[in-house]
PDB file of C-alpha atoms in Angstrom:
ATOM      1  CA  MET T 266     308.897 180.542  48.358  1.00 84.00           C
ATOM      2  CA  HIS T 267     309.006 176.681  49.263  1.00 95.00           C
ATOM      3  CA  SER T 268     310.023 174.255  46.801  1.00 97.00           C
ATOM      4  CA  LEU T 269     308.993 170.421  46.285  1.00 98.00           C
ATOM      5  CA  THR T 270     310.946 168.491  44.095  1.00 98.00           C
ATOM      6  CA  LEU T 271     309.458 166.483  41.300  1.00 98.00           C
ATOM      7  CA  ALA T 272     310.465 162.766  39.720  1.00 95.00           C
ATOM      8  CA  ASN T 273     312.579 164.697  36.817  1.00 94.00           C
ATOM      9  CA  GLY T 274     314.590 166.824  39.603  1.00 96.00           C
ATOM     10  CA  ARG T 275     312.737 169.901  38.918  1.00 96.00           C
ATOM     11  CA  GLN T 276     311.445 172.372  40.926  1.00 97.00           C
ATOM     12  CA  ILE T 277     308.182 173.639  42.440  1.00 98.00           C
ATOM     13  CA  PRO T 278     306.476 176.334  43.464  1.00 98.00           C
ATOM     14  CA  GLN T 279     303.852 175.304  46.350  1.00 97.00           C
ATOM     15  CA  LEU T 280     302.400 177.705  47.182  1.00 97.00           C
ATOM     16  CA  GLY T 281     300.642 179.104  43.579  1.00 96.00           C
ATOM     17  CA  TYR T 282     298.400 181.227  41.582  1.00 96.00           C
ATOM     18  CA  GLY T 283     295.110 179.935  39.488  1.00 94.00           C
ATOM     19  CA  VAL T 284     293.550 181.073  37.190  1.00 94.00           C
ATOM     20  CA  PHE T 285     289.824 179.648  37.250  1.00 91.00           C
ATOM     21  CA  THR T 286     286.859 181.129  36.670  1.00 89.00           C
ATOM     22  CA  MET T 287     288.991 184.170  35.831  1.00 93.00           C
ATOM     23  CA  SER T 288     287.383 186.349  32.504  1.00 94.00           C
ATOM     24  CA  SER T 289     290.019 187.313  30.006  1.00 95.00           C
ATOM     25  CA  GLU T 290     290.418 190.905  31.628  1.00 95.00           C
ATOM     26  CA  GLU T 291     289.937 189.039  35.574  1.00 96.00           C
ATOM     27  CA  VAL T 292     293.832 187.782  34.492  1.00 95.00           C
ATOM     28  CA  ALA T 293     294.550 190.639  32.521  1.00 95.00           C
ATOM     29  CA  ARG T 294     294.880 192.688  35.591  1.00 95.00           C
ATOM     30  CA  CYS T 295     295.584 190.255  37.703  1.00 95.00           C
ATOM     31  CA  LEU T 296     297.781 187.955  37.057  1.00 96.00           C
ATOM     32  CA  PRO T 297     301.056 190.603  36.930  1.00 94.00           C
ATOM     33  CA  GLU T 298     299.625 191.788  40.059  1.00 94.00           C
ATOM     34  CA  ALA T 299     300.014 188.630  41.878  1.00 96.00           C
ATOM     35  CA  ILE T 300     303.879 188.316  39.520  1.00 96.00           C
ATOM     36  CA  ALA T 301     304.552 191.106  41.330  1.00 94.00           C
ATOM     37  CA  ALA T 302     303.418 189.933  44.799  1.00 94.00           C
ATOM     38  CA  GLY T 303     306.027 186.825  44.429  1.00 95.00           C
ATOM     39  CA  TYR T 304     303.779 184.128  42.818  1.00 96.00           C
ATOM     40  CA  THR T 305     305.973 182.499  40.506  1.00 97.00           C
ATOM     41  CA  HIS T 306     303.780 179.240  39.961  1.00 97.00           C
ATOM     42  CA  ILE T 307     300.605 179.304  37.613  1.00 97.00           C
ATOM     43  CA  ASP T 308     297.522 176.975  37.285  1.00 97.00           C
ATOM     44  CA  THR T 309     295.233 177.597  33.266  1.00 97.00           C
ATOM     45  CA  ALA T 310     293.930 175.112  32.286  1.00 95.00           C
ATOM     46  CA  ASN T 311     292.458 174.890  27.686  1.00 95.00           C
ATOM     47  CA  ALA T 312     288.568 174.673  29.475  1.00 93.00           C
ATOM     48  CA  TYR T 313     289.184 178.142  31.539  1.00 93.00           C
ATOM     49  CA  PHE T 314     289.358 179.783  28.365  1.00 95.00           C
ATOM     50  CA  ASN T 315     291.798 181.590  29.677  1.00 95.00           C
ATOM     51  CA  GLU T 316     295.436 180.360  28.001  1.00 97.00           C
ATOM     52  CA  VAL T 317     295.563 183.631  25.946  1.00 97.00           C
ATOM     53  CA  ALA T 318     295.193 186.162  28.597  1.00 96.00           C
ATOM     54  CA  VAL T 319     297.533 184.215  30.418  1.00 97.00           C
ATOM     55  CA  GLY T 320     300.429 184.652  28.082  1.00 97.00           C
ATOM     56  CA  ARG T 321     299.461 187.885  27.472  1.00 96.00           C
ATOM     57  CA  ALA T 322     300.066 188.400  31.218  1.00 95.00           C
ATOM     58  CA  VAL T 323     303.191 186.310  32.008  1.00 95.00           C
ATOM     59  CA  ARG T 324     304.997 188.776  28.923  1.00 94.00           C
ATOM     60  CA  ALA T 325     303.344 192.451  30.357  1.00 91.00           C
ATOM     61  CA  SER T 326     305.007 191.442  34.596  1.00 91.00           C
ATOM     62  CA  GLY T 327     308.140 190.848  32.164  1.00 91.00           C
ATOM     63  CA  ALA T 328     308.767 188.216  34.105  1.00 93.00           C
ATOM     64  CA  ASP T 329     312.086 185.734  32.864  1.00 93.00           C
ATOM     65  CA  ARG T 330     309.806 182.347  31.536  1.00 94.00           C
ATOM     66  CA  GLU T 331     312.467 179.914  32.842  1.00 94.00           C
ATOM     67  CA  SER T 332     312.121 182.135  37.054  1.00 95.00           C
ATOM     68  CA  LEU T 333     307.969 181.253  36.150  1.00 97.00           C
ATOM     69  CA  PHE T 334     305.912 177.309  36.213  1.00 98.00           C
ATOM     70  CA  VAL T 335     303.182 177.113  33.985  1.00 98.00           C
ATOM     71  CA  THR T 336     301.128 175.082  34.453  1.00 98.00           C
ATOM     72  CA  THR T 337     298.179 174.172  32.168  1.00 98.00           C
ATOM     73  CA  LYS T 338     295.420 171.032  31.292  1.00 98.00           C
ATOM     74  CA  LEU T 339     294.197 168.824  28.679  1.00 98.00           C
ATOM     75  CA  PHE T 340     289.964 168.334  29.358  1.00 96.00           C
ATOM     76  CA  PRO T 341     289.299 165.477  27.856  1.00 96.00           C
ATOM     77  CA  GLN T 342     288.077 164.932  23.580  1.00 96.00           C
ATOM     78  CA  SER T 343     291.623 166.444  24.090  1.00 97.00           C
ATOM     79  CA  TYR T 344     292.787 162.385  24.842  1.00 97.00           C
ATOM     80  CA  PRO T 345     292.335 160.454  22.073  1.00 97.00           C
ATOM     81  CA  TYR T 346     295.982 160.101  20.290  1.00 97.00           C
ATOM     82  CA  ALA T 347     295.750 161.077  17.203  1.00 97.00           C
ATOM     83  CA  GLN T 348     293.807 164.575  19.253  1.00 97.00           C
ATOM     84  CA  CYS T 349     296.182 165.032  22.375  1.00 98.00           C
ATOM     85  CA  GLY T 350     299.444 165.877  19.912  1.00 98.00           C
ATOM     86  CA  PRO T 351     298.169 169.113  18.031  1.00 97.00           C
ATOM     87  CA  ASP T 352     296.071 169.448  21.459  1.00 97.00           C
ATOM     88  CA  ILE T 353     299.254 170.434  22.751  1.00 98.00           C
ATOM     89  CA  ASP T 354     300.184 172.364  20.568  1.00 98.00           C
ATOM     90  CA  ALA T 355     297.684 174.189  20.202  1.00 97.00           C
ATOM     91  CA  SER T 356     297.634 175.579  24.029  1.00 97.00           C
ATOM     92  CA  LEU T 357     301.849 176.197  23.212  1.00 98.00           C
ATOM     93  CA  GLU T 358     300.000 178.726  20.156  1.00 97.00           C
ATOM     94  CA  ARG T 359     297.744 179.713  22.511  1.00 97.00           C
ATOM     95  CA  LEU T 360     299.701 180.423  25.568  1.00 97.00           C
ATOM     96  CA  GLY T 361     302.865 182.136  23.512  1.00 97.00           C
ATOM     97  CA  MET T 362     305.343 179.971  25.395  1.00 97.00           C
ATOM     98  CA  ASP T 363     307.554 177.468  23.771  1.00 97.00           C
ATOM     99  CA  TYR T 364     306.681 174.621  26.989  1.00 98.00           C
ATOM    100  CA  VAL T 365     305.031 174.426  29.940  1.00 98.00           C
ATOM    101  CA  ASP T 366     306.951 173.200  33.000  1.00 98.00           C
ATOM    102  CA  LEU T 367     303.060 170.477  33.831  1.00 98.00           C
ATOM    103  CA  MET T 368     300.282 169.456  32.163  1.00 98.00           C
ATOM    104  CA  LEU T 369     297.726 167.864  33.285  1.00 98.00           C
ATOM    105  CA  PHE T 370     294.350 165.822  32.299  1.00 98.00           C
ATOM    106  CA  HIS T 371     291.936 167.202  33.810  1.00 97.00           C
ATOM    107  CA  GLN T 372     288.937 165.220  34.296  1.00 97.00           C
ATOM    108  CA  PRO T 373     289.113 160.997  34.813  1.00 98.00           C
ATOM    109  CA  TYR T 374     286.647 160.474  30.831  1.00 97.00           C
ATOM    110  CA  GLY T 375     287.908 159.434  27.452  1.00 96.00           C
ATOM    111  CA  ASP T 376     290.835 158.145  25.769  1.00 97.00           C
ATOM    112  CA  TYR T 377     293.064 159.159  29.286  1.00 98.00           C
ATOM    113  CA  VAL T 378     294.957 155.683  28.414  1.00 98.00           C
ATOM    114  CA  GLU T 379     295.235 156.124  25.057  1.00 97.00           C
ATOM    115  CA  GLY T 380     296.671 159.436  25.865  1.00 98.00           C
ATOM    116  CA  TRP T 381     299.155 159.123  27.888  1.00 98.00           C
ATOM    117  CA  HIS T 382     302.068 158.229  25.514  1.00 98.00           C
ATOM    118  CA  ALA T 383     301.641 161.830  23.910  1.00 98.00           C
ATOM    119  CA  MET T 384     302.426 163.022  26.606  1.00 98.00           C
ATOM    120  CA  GLU T 385     304.884 160.888  26.653  1.00 98.00           C
ATOM    121  CA  GLU T 386     306.308 162.473  24.122  1.00 98.00           C
ATOM    122  CA  ALA T 387     305.596 165.741  25.054  1.00 98.00           C
ATOM    123  CA  VAL T 388     308.014 165.715  27.656  1.00 98.00           C
ATOM    124  CA  ASP T 389     310.417 164.043  24.533  1.00 98.00           C
ATOM    125  CA  SER T 390     310.291 166.854  22.456  1.00 98.00           C
ATOM    126  CA  GLY T 391     310.685 169.129  25.847  1.00 98.00           C
ATOM    127  CA  LYS T 392     306.919 170.799  25.182  1.00 98.00           C
ATOM    128  CA  VAL T 393     306.068 170.152  28.584  1.00 98.00           C
ATOM    129  CA  ARG T 394     308.618 169.481  31.356  1.00 98.00           C
ATOM    130  CA  ALA T 395     306.589 166.844  33.412  1.00 98.00           C
ATOM    131  CA  ILE T 396     302.892 165.099  32.754  1.00 98.00           C
ATOM    132  CA  GLY T 397     300.057 164.187  36.133  1.00 98.00           C
ATOM    133  CA  LEU T 398     296.331 163.803  36.571  1.00 98.00           C
ATOM    134  CA  SER T 399     293.586 166.078  37.943  1.00 98.00           C
ATOM    135  CA  ASN T 400     290.889 164.775  39.388  1.00 97.00           C
ATOM    136  CA  PHE T 401     292.006 160.766  38.762  1.00 98.00           C
ATOM    137  CA  PRO T 402     290.746 157.992  41.191  1.00 97.00           C
ATOM    138  CA  VAL T 403     292.914 155.136  42.643  1.00 98.00           C
ATOM    139  CA  ARG T 404     291.367 153.365  39.757  1.00 97.00           C
ATOM    140  CA  LYS T 405     292.357 155.019  36.565  1.00 98.00           C
ATOM    141  CA  VAL T 406     295.529 156.329  38.256  1.00 98.00           C
ATOM    142  CA  GLU T 407     296.067 152.085  37.916  1.00 98.00           C
ATOM    143  CA  GLN T 408     295.168 152.557  34.788  1.00 98.00           C
ATOM    144  CA  ILE T 409     298.023 154.770  33.346  1.00 98.00           C
ATOM    145  CA  LEU T 410     300.550 153.418  35.505  1.00 98.00           C
ATOM    146  CA  GLU T 411     299.242 150.116  33.868  1.00 97.00           C
ATOM    147  CA  VAL T 412     300.981 151.425  29.997  1.00 97.00           C
ATOM    148  CA  ALA T 413     303.008 154.490  31.538  1.00 98.00           C
ATOM    149  CA  ARG T 414     306.774 155.150  30.672  1.00 97.00           C
ATOM    150  CA  ILE T 415     306.568 157.779  32.037  1.00 98.00           C
ATOM    151  CA  LYS T 416     304.413 157.933  35.301  1.00 98.00           C
ATOM    152  CA  PRO T 417     302.387 161.174  36.761  1.00 98.00           C
ATOM    153  CA  ALA T 418     305.101 163.349  38.555  1.00 98.00           C
ATOM    154  CA  VAL T 419     301.583 164.828  40.093  1.00 98.00           C
ATOM    155  CA  ILE T 420     298.231 164.470  41.798  1.00 98.00           C
ATOM    156  CA  GLN T 421     295.234 167.077  40.933  1.00 98.00           C
ATOM    157  CA  VAL T 422     292.415 166.909  43.289  1.00 98.00           C
ATOM    158  CA  GLU T 423     290.812 167.835  45.692  1.00 98.00           C
ATOM    159  CA  ILE T 424     292.799 168.669  49.462  1.00 98.00           C
ATOM    160  CA  ASN T 425     291.681 170.493  52.627  1.00 98.00           C
ATOM    161  CA  PRO T 426     291.501 170.489  56.624  1.00 98.00           C
ATOM    162  CA  TYR T 427     288.177 168.798  55.897  1.00 98.00           C
ATOM    163  CA  TRP T 428     289.833 166.519  52.958  1.00 98.00           C
ATOM    164  CA  ASN T 429     293.042 165.655  53.532  1.00 98.00           C
ATOM    165  CA  GLN T 430     293.429 162.513  51.290  1.00 98.00           C
ATOM    166  CA  HIS T 431     295.635 160.767  53.515  1.00 98.00           C
ATOM    167  CA  THR T 432     294.217 157.087  52.519  1.00 98.00           C
ATOM    168  CA  TYR T 433     294.008 158.382  48.807  1.00 98.00           C
ATOM    169  CA  LYS T 434     297.697 159.315  48.889  1.00 98.00           C
ATOM    170  CA  ALA T 435     299.044 156.379  50.372  1.00 98.00           C
ATOM    171  CA  ALA T 436     297.372 153.850  48.189  1.00 98.00           C
ATOM    172  CA  LEU T 437     298.781 155.686  44.847  1.00 98.00           C
ATOM    173  CA  THR T 438     301.940 155.138  47.111  1.00 97.00           C
ATOM    174  CA  GLU T 439     301.970 151.926  48.030  1.00 97.00           C
ATOM    175  CA  ARG T 440     301.028 152.128  43.546  1.00 97.00           C
ATOM    176  CA  GLY T 441     304.662 153.122  42.965  1.00 96.00           C
ATOM    177  CA  LEU T 442     304.243 157.302  42.923  1.00 97.00           C
ATOM    178  CA  ALA T 443     305.629 157.629  46.889  1.00 96.00           C
ATOM    179  CA  ASP T 444     307.307 160.366  44.716  1.00 96.00           C
ATOM    180  CA  ALA T 445     304.671 162.277  42.726  1.00 98.00           C
ATOM    181  CA  VAL T 446     303.864 165.445  44.530  1.00 98.00           C
ATOM    182  CA  PHE T 447     299.852 166.258  45.267  1.00 98.00           C
ATOM    183  CA  GLU T 448     299.008 169.713  44.345  1.00 98.00           C
ATOM    184  CA  GLY T 449     294.969 170.675  46.382  1.00 97.00           C
ATOM    185  CA  TRP T 450     292.023 172.704  44.977  1.00 95.00           C
ATOM    186  CA  TYR T 451     289.534 173.624  47.055  1.00 95.00           C
ATOM    187  CA  PRO T 452     292.561 174.748  49.509  1.00 96.00           C
ATOM    188  CA  LEU T 453     290.242 177.098  51.793  1.00 95.00           C
ATOM    189  CA  GLY T 454     287.264 174.770  51.737  1.00 94.00           C
ATOM    190  CA  HIS T 455     285.872 176.532  48.743  1.00 87.00           C
ATOM    191  CA  GLY T 456     285.215 179.336  50.423  1.00 84.00           C
ATOM    192  CA  ASP T 457     283.631 177.717  53.631  1.00 92.00           C
ATOM    193  CA  LYS T 458     283.541 180.240  56.009  1.00 94.00           C
ATOM    194  CA  ALA T 459     282.472 177.227  59.074  1.00 97.00           C
ATOM    195  CA  LEU T 460     286.467 175.727  58.754  1.00 97.00           C
ATOM    196  CA  LEU T 461     288.042 179.146  58.925  1.00 96.00           C
ATOM    197  CA  ALA T 462     286.246 179.296  62.379  1.00 97.00           C
ATOM    198  CA  GLU T 463     286.509 176.129  63.432  1.00 98.00           C
ATOM    199  CA  PRO T 464     288.161 176.040  66.850  1.00 98.00           C
ATOM    200  CA  VAL T 465     291.984 175.217  66.145  1.00 98.00           C
ATOM    201  CA  PHE T 466     292.005 177.975  64.037  1.00 98.00           C
ATOM    202  CA  ARG T 467     291.162 180.690  66.394  1.00 98.00           C
ATOM    203  CA  GLU T 468     293.744 179.453  68.097  1.00 98.00           C
ATOM    204  CA  LEU T 469     296.890 178.764  66.471  1.00 98.00           C
ATOM    205  CA  ALA T 470     295.617 182.883  64.459  1.00 98.00           C
ATOM    206  CA  GLU T 471     295.414 183.948  67.922  1.00 98.00           C
ATOM    207  CA  LYS T 472     298.756 182.323  68.368  1.00 98.00           C
ATOM    208  CA  TYR T 473     300.465 183.730  65.197  1.00 98.00           C
ATOM    209  CA  GLY T 474     299.422 186.165  64.975  1.00 98.00           C
ATOM    210  CA  LYS T 475     297.902 184.793  60.968  1.00 98.00           C
ATOM    211  CA  THR T 476     294.413 184.528  59.939  1.00 97.00           C
ATOM    212  CA  PRO T 477     292.821 181.119  60.306  1.00 97.00           C
ATOM    213  CA  ALA T 478     292.954 181.874  55.645  1.00 96.00           C
ATOM    214  CA  GLN T 479     297.083 181.770  56.217  1.00 98.00           C
ATOM    215  CA  VAL T 480     297.436 178.777  59.056  1.00 98.00           C
ATOM    216  CA  VAL T 481     295.669 176.352  56.611  1.00 98.00           C
ATOM    217  CA  LEU T 482     297.619 177.779  54.574  1.00 98.00           C
ATOM    218  CA  ARG T 483     300.834 176.648  56.741  1.00 98.00           C
ATOM    219  CA  TRP T 484     299.168 173.812  57.129  1.00 98.00           C
ATOM    220  CA  HIS T 485     299.307 172.055  53.304  1.00 98.00           C
ATOM    221  CA  LEU T 486     303.287 173.916  53.335  1.00 98.00           C
ATOM    222  CA  GLN T 487     303.990 171.435  55.818  1.00 98.00           C
ATOM    223  CA  GLU T 488     301.374 168.656  54.071  1.00 98.00           C
ATOM    224  CA  GLY T 489     303.632 168.404  51.257  1.00 98.00           C
ATOM    225  CA  ASN T 490     300.721 170.189  48.824  1.00 98.00           C
ATOM    226  CA  VAL T 491     300.605 172.232  46.325  1.00 98.00           C
ATOM    227  CA  VAL T 492     298.289 174.674  46.533  1.00 97.00           C
ATOM    228  CA  PHE T 493     296.920 178.295  43.685  1.00 93.00           C
ATOM    229  CA  PRO T 494     294.859 180.367  47.258  1.00 87.00           C
ATOM    230  CA  THR T 495     293.497 182.327  43.863  1.00 82.00           C
ATOM    231  CA  SER T 496     292.208 185.611  44.883  1.00 87.00           C
ATOM    232  CA  ARG T 497     291.646 188.847  42.650  1.00 92.00           C
ATOM    233  CA  ASN T 498     292.885 191.065  45.019  1.00 91.00           C
ATOM    234  CA  PRO T 499     296.059 192.839  45.617  1.00 91.00           C
ATOM    235  CA  GLU T 500     296.056 192.381  49.279  1.00 92.00           C
ATOM    236  CA  HIS T 501     294.991 189.055  50.360  1.00 92.00           C
ATOM    237  CA  MET T 502     297.668 187.486  47.597  1.00 94.00           C
ATOM    238  CA  ARG T 503     300.384 189.635  49.771  1.00 95.00           C
ATOM    239  CA  GLU T 504     299.275 188.136  52.379  1.00 95.00           C
ATOM    240  CA  ASN T 505     298.271 184.307  51.344  1.00 96.00           C
ATOM    241  CA  LEU T 506     302.094 183.963  50.296  1.00 96.00           C
ATOM    242  CA  ASP T 507     302.772 185.629  54.430  1.00 97.00           C
ATOM    243  CA  VAL T 508     303.127 182.593  55.787  1.00 97.00           C
ATOM    244  CA  PHE T 509     306.293 180.743  56.087  1.00 97.00           C
ATOM    245  CA  ASP T 510     307.411 182.396  58.595  1.00 96.00           C
ATOM    246  CA  PHE T 511     305.853 180.805  61.520  1.00 98.00           C
ATOM    247  CA  GLU T 512     305.637 176.392  61.686  1.00 98.00           C
ATOM    248  CA  LEU T 513     302.776 174.549  63.273  1.00 98.00           C
ATOM    249  CA  THR T 514     304.113 172.039  65.960  1.00 98.00           C
ATOM    250  CA  ALA T 515     303.487 168.441  65.581  1.00 98.00           C
ATOM    251  CA  GLU T 516     300.967 168.510  67.717  1.00 98.00           C
ATOM    252  CA  GLU T 517     299.418 171.144  65.898  1.00 98.00           C
ATOM    253  CA  MET T 518     299.510 169.804  62.944  1.00 98.00           C
ATOM    254  CA  ALA T 519     297.976 166.701  64.383  1.00 98.00           C
ATOM    255  CA  ARG T 520     294.740 168.502  65.915  1.00 98.00           C
ATOM    256  CA  VAL T 521     293.792 169.441  61.511  1.00 98.00           C
ATOM    257  CA  ASN T 522     294.243 166.299  60.593  1.00 98.00           C
ATOM    258  CA  ALA T 523     292.594 165.479  63.818  1.00 98.00           C
ATOM    259  CA  LEU T 524     289.573 167.417  61.921  1.00 98.00           C
ATOM    260  CA  PRO T 525     285.719 165.608  60.747  1.00 97.00           C
ATOM    261  CA  GLN T 526     287.094 164.227  56.717  1.00 97.00           C
ATOM    262  CA  HIS T 527     284.247 164.867  53.972  1.00 96.00           C
ATOM    263  CA  ALA T 528     284.429 166.045  50.843  1.00 96.00           C
ATOM    264  CA  TYR T 529     282.899 168.817  49.329  1.00 96.00           C
ATOM    265  CA  TYR T 530     282.791 168.044  45.831  1.00 95.00           C
ATOM    266  CA  THR T 531     282.898 164.320  44.798  1.00 94.00           C
ATOM    267  CA  VAL T 532     284.232 163.008  41.220  1.00 94.00           C
ATOM    268  CA  PRO T 533     281.111 161.461  39.408  1.00 94.00           C
ATOM    269  CA  GLU T 534     281.870 157.593  38.224  1.00 92.00           C
ATOM    270  CA  GLU T 535     280.292 159.155  35.053  1.00 92.00           C
ATOM    271  CA  PRO T 536     281.726 162.062  32.995  1.00 94.00           C
ATOM    272  CA  PRO T 537     278.994 164.614  34.129  1.00 93.00           C
ATOM    273  CA  ALA T 538     277.692 167.290  30.891  1.00 91.00           C
ATOM    274  CA  PHE T 539     279.710 170.047  31.911  1.00 90.00           C
ATOM    275  CA  VAL T 540     283.244 167.660  30.213  1.00 90.00           C
ATOM    276  CA  LEU T 541     280.973 166.089  27.372  1.00 86.00           C
ATOM    277  CA  VAL T 542     280.480 169.313  25.744  1.00 88.00           C
ATOM    278  CA  HIS T 543     282.836 170.241  22.804  1.00 91.00           C
ATOM    279  CA  ASN T 544     284.867 173.170  22.889  1.00 92.00           C
ATOM    280  CA  ASP T 545     286.303 175.775  20.819  1.00 92.00           C
ATOM    281  CA  TYR T 546     290.015 176.799  22.390  1.00 91.00           C
ATOM    282  CA  SER T 547     289.841 179.294  20.329  1.00 88.00           C
ATOM    283  CA  LYS T 548     287.878 180.919  20.885  1.00 85.00           C
ATOM    284  CA  GLN T 549     289.340 183.588  23.447  1.00 82.00           C
ATOM    285  CA  ALA T 550     289.411 187.107  24.008  1.00 72.00           C
TER     286      ALA T 550
END
């Protein structure tokens, strides 16, 4: 497993296992298999409604907690300062953990500026080891930076060969986040067969004896991204980890980065309806 160094000096594994869209039953079945296959980074969220299942699966796996990197996220209803601290505690209780390695604000709406201070306090108390932002555009990251005592260590956004986020990364580097680690969702293009069918990936897969998906994951590693190639299939879990024994050349990386750029999803300026729903996160099996 390759890792990157966060601003706090801790290591974050580059290939993680995400449980987005997974039911508690699927987490119970798949997450221990993923840990057994070699995944040490787990990505969940309170809005996934499976934090309880993640905690149980981690304990069932027998893995030492310190050997794992666990991320969870807070939805906007948790951002007001008075609510943020208790909701961090509630996530830890559902996970059955004393701390998480990373806590993210999940969506760029609501009282995120006010809530950031509660996130910093969670770092001070040891409940959270690093904090960051998910889906935040540059302007809203700037609002956090204006008040931050602890800068975001991780920025999570859509990243894939069709949306490499080079412009976004450069903009945040200019604003003082050169040491931020970038995590990419939709790393394989949201199931887009056209992406994996691109001639460059077919050619490189043949050259290196890999699949097009493995070539894309290798591109992510060399781009310095953290990604979560979720699979419910144990064989695919192992296949997604089999990307550390080859390396793309600079010319090959440039060919991938020359692909036409377009996002699969544009984060809207105003909160969509699903963000405004008030969730009862205690209702988890």
